[in-house]
Short mmCIF file of C-alpha atoms and ligand atoms in Angstrom, two decimals:
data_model
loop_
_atom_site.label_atom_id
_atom_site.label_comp_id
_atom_site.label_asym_id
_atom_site.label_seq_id
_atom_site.Cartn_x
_atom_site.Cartn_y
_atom_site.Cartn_z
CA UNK A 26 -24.66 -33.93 -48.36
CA UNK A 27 -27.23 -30.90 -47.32
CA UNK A 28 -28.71 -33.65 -44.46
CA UNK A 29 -24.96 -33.92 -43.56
CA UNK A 30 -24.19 -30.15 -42.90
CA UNK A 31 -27.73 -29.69 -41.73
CA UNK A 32 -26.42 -32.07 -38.94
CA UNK A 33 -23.26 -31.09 -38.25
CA UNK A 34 -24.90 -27.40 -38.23
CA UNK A 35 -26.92 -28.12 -35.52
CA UNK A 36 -24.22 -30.30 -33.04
CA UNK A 37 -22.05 -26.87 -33.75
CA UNK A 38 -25.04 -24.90 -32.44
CA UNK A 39 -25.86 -27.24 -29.46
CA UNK A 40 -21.71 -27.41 -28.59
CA UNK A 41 -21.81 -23.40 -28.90
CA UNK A 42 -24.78 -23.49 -26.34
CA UNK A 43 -23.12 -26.04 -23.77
CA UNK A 44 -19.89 -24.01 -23.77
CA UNK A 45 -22.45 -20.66 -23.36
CA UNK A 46 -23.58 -22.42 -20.63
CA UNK A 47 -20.33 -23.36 -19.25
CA UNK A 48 -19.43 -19.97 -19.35
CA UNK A 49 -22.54 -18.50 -17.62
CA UNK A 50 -21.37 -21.09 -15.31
CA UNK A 51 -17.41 -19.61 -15.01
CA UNK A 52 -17.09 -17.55 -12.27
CA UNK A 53 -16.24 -13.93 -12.85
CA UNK A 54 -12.23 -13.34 -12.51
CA UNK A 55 -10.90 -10.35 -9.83
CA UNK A 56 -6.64 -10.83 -10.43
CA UNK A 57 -5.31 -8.90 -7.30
CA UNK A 58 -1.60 -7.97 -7.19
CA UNK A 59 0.34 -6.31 -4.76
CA UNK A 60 4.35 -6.27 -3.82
CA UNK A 61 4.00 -7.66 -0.09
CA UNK A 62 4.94 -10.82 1.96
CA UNK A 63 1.04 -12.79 2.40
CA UNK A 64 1.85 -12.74 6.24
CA UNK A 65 1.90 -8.46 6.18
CA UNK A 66 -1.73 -6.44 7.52
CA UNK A 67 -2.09 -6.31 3.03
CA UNK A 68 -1.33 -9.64 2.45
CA UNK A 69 -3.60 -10.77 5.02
CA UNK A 70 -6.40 -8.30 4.52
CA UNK A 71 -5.82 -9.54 0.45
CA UNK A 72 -6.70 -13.10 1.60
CA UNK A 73 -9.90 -12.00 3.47
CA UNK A 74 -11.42 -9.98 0.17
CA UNK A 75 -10.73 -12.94 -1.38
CA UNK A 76 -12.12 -15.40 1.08
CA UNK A 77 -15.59 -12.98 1.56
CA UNK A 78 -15.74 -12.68 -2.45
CA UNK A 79 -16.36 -16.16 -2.51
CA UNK A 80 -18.46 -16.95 0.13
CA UNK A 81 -20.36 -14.07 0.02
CA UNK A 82 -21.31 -14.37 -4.08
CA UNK A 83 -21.46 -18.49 -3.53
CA UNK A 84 -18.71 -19.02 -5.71
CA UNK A 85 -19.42 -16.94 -8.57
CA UNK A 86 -16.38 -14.50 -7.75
CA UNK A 87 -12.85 -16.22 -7.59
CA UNK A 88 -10.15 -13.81 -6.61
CA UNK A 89 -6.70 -14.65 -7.39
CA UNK A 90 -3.38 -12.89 -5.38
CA UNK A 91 -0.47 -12.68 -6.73
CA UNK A 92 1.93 -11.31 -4.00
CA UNK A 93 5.45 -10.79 -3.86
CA UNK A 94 5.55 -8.67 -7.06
CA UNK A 95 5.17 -12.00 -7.94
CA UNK A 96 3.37 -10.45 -11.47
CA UNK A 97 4.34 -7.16 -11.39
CA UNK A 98 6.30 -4.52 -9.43
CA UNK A 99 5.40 -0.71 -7.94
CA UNK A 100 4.85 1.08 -11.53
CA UNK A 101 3.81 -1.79 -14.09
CA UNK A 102 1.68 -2.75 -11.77
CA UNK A 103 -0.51 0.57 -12.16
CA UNK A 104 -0.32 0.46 -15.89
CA UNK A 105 -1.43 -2.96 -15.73
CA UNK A 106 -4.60 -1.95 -14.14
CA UNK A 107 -5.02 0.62 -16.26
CA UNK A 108 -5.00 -1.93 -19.20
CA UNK A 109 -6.98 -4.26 -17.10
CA UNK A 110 -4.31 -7.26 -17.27
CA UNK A 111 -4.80 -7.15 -13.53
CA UNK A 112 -8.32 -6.05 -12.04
CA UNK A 113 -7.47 -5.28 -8.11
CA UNK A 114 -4.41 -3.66 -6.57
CA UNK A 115 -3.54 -2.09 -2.80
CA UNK A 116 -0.71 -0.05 -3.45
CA UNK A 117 0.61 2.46 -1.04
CA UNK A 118 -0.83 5.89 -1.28
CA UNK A 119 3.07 6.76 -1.88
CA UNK A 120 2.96 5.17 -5.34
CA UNK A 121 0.19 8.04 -6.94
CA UNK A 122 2.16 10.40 -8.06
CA UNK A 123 3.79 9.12 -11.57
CA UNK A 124 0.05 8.08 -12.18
CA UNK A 125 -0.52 11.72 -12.33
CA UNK A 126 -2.83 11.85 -8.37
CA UNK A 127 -0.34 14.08 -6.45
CA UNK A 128 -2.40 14.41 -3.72
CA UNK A 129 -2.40 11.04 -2.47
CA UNK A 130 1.33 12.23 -0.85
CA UNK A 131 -0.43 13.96 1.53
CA UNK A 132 -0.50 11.18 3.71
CA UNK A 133 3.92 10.82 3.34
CA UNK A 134 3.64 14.06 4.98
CA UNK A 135 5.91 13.42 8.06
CA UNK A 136 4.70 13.33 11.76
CA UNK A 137 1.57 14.20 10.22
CA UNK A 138 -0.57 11.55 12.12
CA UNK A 139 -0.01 11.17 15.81
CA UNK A 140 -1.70 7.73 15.80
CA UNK A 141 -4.47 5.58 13.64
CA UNK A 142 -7.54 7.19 15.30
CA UNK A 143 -6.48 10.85 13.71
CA UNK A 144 -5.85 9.15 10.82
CA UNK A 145 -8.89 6.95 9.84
CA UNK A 146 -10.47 11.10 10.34
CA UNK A 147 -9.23 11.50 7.23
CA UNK A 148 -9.37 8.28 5.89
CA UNK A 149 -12.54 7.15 7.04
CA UNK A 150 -14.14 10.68 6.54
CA UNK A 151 -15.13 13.11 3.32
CA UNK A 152 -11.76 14.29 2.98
CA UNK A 153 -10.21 10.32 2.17
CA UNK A 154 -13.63 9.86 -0.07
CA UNK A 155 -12.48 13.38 -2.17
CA UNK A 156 -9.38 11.70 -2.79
CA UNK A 157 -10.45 8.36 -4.09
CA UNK A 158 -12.79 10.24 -6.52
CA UNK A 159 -9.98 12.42 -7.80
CA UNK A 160 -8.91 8.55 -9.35
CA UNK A 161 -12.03 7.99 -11.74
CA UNK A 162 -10.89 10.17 -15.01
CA UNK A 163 -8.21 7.83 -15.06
CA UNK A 164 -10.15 4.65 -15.07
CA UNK A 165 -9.71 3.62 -11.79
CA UNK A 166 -12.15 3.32 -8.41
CA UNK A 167 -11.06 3.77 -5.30
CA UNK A 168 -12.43 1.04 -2.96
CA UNK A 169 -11.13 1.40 0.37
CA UNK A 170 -8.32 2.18 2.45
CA UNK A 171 -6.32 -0.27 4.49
CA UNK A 172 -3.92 0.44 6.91
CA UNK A 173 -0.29 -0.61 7.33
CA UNK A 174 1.21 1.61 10.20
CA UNK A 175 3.86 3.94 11.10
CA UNK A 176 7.69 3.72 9.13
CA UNK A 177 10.73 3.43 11.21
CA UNK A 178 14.09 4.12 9.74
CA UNK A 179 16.93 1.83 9.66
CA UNK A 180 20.71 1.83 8.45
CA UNK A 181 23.94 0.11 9.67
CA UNK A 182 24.70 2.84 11.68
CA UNK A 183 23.00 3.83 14.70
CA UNK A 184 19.83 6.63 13.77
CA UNK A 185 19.20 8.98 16.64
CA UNK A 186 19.46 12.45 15.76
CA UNK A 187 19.01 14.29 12.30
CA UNK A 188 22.08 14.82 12.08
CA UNK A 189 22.89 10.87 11.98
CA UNK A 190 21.09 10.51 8.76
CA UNK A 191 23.28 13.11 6.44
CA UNK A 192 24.91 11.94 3.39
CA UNK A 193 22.82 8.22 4.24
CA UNK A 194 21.57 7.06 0.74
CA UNK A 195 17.58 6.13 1.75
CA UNK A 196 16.00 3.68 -0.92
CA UNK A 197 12.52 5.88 -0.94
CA UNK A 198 8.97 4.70 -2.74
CA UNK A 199 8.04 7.22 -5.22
CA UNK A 200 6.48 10.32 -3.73
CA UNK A 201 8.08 13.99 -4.00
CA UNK A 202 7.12 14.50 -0.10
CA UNK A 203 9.38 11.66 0.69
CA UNK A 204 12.04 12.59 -1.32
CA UNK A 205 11.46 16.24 0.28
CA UNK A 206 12.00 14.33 3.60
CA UNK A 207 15.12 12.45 3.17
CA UNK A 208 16.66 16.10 1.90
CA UNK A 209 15.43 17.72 4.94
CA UNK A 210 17.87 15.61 6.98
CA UNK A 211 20.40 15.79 4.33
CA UNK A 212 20.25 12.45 2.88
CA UNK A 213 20.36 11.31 -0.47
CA UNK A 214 17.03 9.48 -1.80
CA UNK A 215 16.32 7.11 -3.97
CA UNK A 216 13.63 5.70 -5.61
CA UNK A 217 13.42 2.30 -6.16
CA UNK A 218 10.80 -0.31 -6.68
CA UNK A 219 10.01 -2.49 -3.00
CA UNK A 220 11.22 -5.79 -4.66
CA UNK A 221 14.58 -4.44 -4.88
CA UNK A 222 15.30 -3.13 -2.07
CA UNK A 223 16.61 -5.99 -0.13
CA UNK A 224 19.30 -6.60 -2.75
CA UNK A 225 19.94 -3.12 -3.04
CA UNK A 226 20.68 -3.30 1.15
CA UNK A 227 22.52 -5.99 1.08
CA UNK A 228 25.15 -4.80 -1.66
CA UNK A 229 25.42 -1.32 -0.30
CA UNK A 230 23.32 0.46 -3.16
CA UNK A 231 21.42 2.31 -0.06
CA UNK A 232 22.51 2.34 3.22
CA UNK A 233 19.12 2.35 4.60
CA UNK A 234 15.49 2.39 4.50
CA UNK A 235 12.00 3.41 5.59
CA UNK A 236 8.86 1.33 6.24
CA UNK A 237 6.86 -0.11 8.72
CA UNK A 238 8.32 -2.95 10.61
CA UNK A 239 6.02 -5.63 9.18
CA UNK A 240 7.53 -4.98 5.47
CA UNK A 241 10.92 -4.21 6.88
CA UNK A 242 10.84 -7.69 8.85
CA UNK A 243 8.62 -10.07 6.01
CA UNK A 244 11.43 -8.77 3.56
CA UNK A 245 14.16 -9.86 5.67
CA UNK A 246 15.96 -6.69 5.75
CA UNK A 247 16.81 -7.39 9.29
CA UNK A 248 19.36 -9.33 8.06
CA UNK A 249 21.19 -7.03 6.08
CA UNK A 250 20.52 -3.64 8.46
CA UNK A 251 21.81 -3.70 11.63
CA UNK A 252 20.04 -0.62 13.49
CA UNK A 253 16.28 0.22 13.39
CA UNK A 254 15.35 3.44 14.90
CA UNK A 255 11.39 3.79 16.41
CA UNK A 256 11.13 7.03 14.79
CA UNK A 257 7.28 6.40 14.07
CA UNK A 258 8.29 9.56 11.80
CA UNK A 259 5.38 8.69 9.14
CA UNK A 260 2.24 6.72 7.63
CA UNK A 261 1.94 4.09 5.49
CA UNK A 262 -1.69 2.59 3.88
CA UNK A 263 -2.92 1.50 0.64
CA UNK A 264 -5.66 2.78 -1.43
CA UNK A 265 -7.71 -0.79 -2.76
CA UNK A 266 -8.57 0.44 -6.59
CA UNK A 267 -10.16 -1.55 -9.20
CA UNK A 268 -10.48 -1.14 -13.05
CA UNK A 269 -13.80 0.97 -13.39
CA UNK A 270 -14.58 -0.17 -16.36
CA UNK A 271 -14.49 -3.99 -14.88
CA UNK A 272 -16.05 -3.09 -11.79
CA UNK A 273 -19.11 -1.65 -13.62
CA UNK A 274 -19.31 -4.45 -15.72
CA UNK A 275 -20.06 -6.78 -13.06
CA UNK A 276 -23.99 -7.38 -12.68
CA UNK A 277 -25.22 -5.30 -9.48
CA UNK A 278 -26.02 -8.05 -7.52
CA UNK A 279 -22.60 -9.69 -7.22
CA UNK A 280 -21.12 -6.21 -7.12
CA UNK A 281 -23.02 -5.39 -4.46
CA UNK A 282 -22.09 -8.50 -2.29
CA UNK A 283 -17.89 -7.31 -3.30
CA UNK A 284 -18.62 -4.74 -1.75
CA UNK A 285 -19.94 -5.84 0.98
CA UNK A 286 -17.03 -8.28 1.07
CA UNK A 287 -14.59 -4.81 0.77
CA UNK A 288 -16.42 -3.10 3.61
CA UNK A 289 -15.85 -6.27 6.05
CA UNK A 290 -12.14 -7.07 4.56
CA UNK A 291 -11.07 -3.51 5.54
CA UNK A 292 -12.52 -3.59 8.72
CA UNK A 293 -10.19 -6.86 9.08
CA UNK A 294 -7.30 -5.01 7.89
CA UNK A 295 -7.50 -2.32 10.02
CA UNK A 296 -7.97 -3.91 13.06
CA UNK A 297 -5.24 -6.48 12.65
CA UNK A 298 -2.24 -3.84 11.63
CA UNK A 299 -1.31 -2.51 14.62
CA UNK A 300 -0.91 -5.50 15.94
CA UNK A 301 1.03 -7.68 13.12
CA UNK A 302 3.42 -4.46 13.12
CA UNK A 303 4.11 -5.35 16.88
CA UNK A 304 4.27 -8.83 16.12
CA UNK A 305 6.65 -8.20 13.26
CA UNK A 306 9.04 -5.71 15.85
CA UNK A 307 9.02 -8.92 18.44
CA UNK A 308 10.10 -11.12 15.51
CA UNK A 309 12.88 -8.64 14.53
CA UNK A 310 13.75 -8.15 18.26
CA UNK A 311 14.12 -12.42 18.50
CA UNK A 312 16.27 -12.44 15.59
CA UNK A 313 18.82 -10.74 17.50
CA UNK A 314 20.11 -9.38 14.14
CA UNK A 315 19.13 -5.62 14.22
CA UNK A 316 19.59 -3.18 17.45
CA UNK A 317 16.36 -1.53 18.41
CA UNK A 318 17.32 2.34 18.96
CA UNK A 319 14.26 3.64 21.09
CA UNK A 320 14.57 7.52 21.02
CA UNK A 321 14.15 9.86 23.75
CA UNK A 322 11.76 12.44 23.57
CA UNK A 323 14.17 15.07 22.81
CA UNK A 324 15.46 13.01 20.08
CA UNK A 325 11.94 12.38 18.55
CA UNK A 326 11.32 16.32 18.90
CA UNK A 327 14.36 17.07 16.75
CA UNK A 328 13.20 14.93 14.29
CA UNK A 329 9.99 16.40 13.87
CA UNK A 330 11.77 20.28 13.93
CA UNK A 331 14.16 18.89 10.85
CA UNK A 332 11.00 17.41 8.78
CA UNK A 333 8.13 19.61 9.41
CA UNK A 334 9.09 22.05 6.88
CA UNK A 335 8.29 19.63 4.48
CA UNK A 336 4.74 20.14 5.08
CA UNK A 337 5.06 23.67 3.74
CA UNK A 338 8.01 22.81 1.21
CA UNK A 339 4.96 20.83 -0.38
CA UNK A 340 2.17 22.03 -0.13
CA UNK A 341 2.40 23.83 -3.76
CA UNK A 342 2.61 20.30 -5.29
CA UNK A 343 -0.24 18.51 -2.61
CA UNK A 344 -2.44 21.65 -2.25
CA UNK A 345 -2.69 23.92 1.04
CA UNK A 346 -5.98 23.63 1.38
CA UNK A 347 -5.85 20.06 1.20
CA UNK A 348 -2.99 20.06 4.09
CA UNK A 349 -5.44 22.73 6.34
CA UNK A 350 -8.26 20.39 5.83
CA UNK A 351 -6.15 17.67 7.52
CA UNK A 352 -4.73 20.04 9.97
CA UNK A 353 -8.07 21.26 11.01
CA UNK A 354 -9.57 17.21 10.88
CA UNK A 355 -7.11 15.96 13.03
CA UNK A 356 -5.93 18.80 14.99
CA UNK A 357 -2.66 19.03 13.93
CA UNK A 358 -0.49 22.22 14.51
CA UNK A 359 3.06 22.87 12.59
CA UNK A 360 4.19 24.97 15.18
CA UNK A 361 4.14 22.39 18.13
C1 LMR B 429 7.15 0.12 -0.19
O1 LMR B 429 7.30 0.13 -1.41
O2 LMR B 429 8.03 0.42 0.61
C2 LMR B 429 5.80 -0.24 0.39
O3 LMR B 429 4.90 0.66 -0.06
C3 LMR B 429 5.38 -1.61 -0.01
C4 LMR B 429 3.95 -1.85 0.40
O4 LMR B 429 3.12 -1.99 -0.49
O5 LMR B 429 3.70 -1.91 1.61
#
């Protein structure tokens, strides 16, 4: 009988050291969700971390995307990270605010950024670096940012002047500055996650929308808006953030090839989304669904008189030094 357990003591301990083994042998899990279509500058950029995690750790990284909101949508999927169901996400620096980062709507600021070279200033710079830190007390790390591009507006009723936009109800991300925005023309926001917004479109919830044209044409609201106005009236990017507590626990070697991977994938994603944003405004063009209002100058001007205010509106909830920091990096002025 004691011969008997001896033996069966010692296959438990040999099947507990093959299944160590096995384990040593697992590669380490990075689950990366995010709301977008795969063919968008985020879903594409996601694919390229994922691709460099691999090949760059030989396999002992597997990263696995869930787009779509194909796990989770805009706010669960924050608290997710925080509880480290998920380990990766990209969401846009408009999403910050509920997690309690309120200076991440900065960047909604409108007409803020005249193109992507005054903005990777800030983003590329100390000030975009400040920001990511201010995420660590609550358990996240900032990685990167990627960029999407500049938001048009849209309706089903031709946007040229402020004035056209009054009494419009605008499906809007989360952020204050945006909701500050959509007042300043007289509109009616409303916040809603990004996975509902086609529905809401289509049965007349909102009459219209914001975002660059890649999301607005990968989510097919070109089919159920029939005017989209180049107003180029604001940014959108993402923030890449990680679960510190995973990041830290992965052995310094492989975490230094991730991040060599994340330094490489973001160049990637910011040279490609200019150009999948133009791609995306032929695409919408083709579909011959949704007019293409190109404003005038004057018109564009009058846009940026109605939303500028904003800028000061806000800047008790962003900071003003924060704003002046950007002002000064990127030259803007208010009063032009
Ligand atoms: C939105 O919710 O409109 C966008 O931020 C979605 C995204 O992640 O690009």
């Amino acid at each position: 009988m004691r011969t008997w357990r001896m033996g069966l003591g010692v296959v438990a301990m040999a099947w507990m050291a093959l299944c160590g083994s096995a384990l040593a042998n697992e590669p380490i899990l990075i689950k990366f969700s995010h709301v977008v279509a795969i063919d968008t500058p985020k879903g594409k950029a996601a694919e390229k971390f994922k691709e460099l995690a691999a090949s760059y750790t030989n396999n002992r990284v597997k990263v696995d995307i869930y787009p779509n909101s194909q796990l989770f949508k805009d706010k669960e999927e924050l608290e997710a990270l925080q509880m480290g169901t998920v380990q990766m996400l990209a969401p846009s620096l408009a999403k910050f605010g509920p997690l309690g980062v309120k200076e991440f709507e900065v960047f909604d600021l409108p007409f803020l950024f005249d193109d992507y070279a005054k903005l990777h200033t800030v983003t590329y710079g100390p000030i975009g670096q400040a920001l990511l830190a201010k995420l660590t007390p609550k358990g996240i790390l900032g990685l990167a940012y990627w960029d999407n591009g500049f938001k048009q507006m849209s309706a089903n009723k031709p946007l040229k002047n402020p004035e056209d936009l009054k009494g419009l109800k605008l499906r809007i991300q989360s952020s204050k500055v945006l909701d500050a925005q959509m007042r300043a023309f007289g509109a009616n926001p409303q916040v809603m996650a990004f996975s509902e917004v086609y529905q809401a479109l289509q049965t007349g919830v909102v009459d219209g929308t914001e975002n660059p044209v890649s999301n607005f044409y990968t989510q097919k609201m070109h089919e159920v808006q029939k005017y989209l106005s180049l107003s180029d009236h604001g940014y959108l990017g993402y923030a890449v953030i990680v679960n510190k507590a995973f990041w830290e626990g992965i052995p310094a070697d492989i975490r230094s090839q991730l991040d060599r991977a994340m330094a490489d994938a973001t160049l990637y994603a910011n040279q490609i989304a200019k150009q999948e944003n133009d791609k995306a405004l032929e695409a919408v063009r083709q579909s011959g669904k949704t007019q293409i209002i190109l404003l005038t100058n004057e018109q564009r001007v009058a846009w940026k008189r109605a939303l500028v205010k904003v800028h000061q509106e806000m800047s008790g909830r962003i900071g003003a030094e924060l704003i002046q920091s950007i002002y000064q990096a990127t030259g803007f002025d208010p009063a032009k």
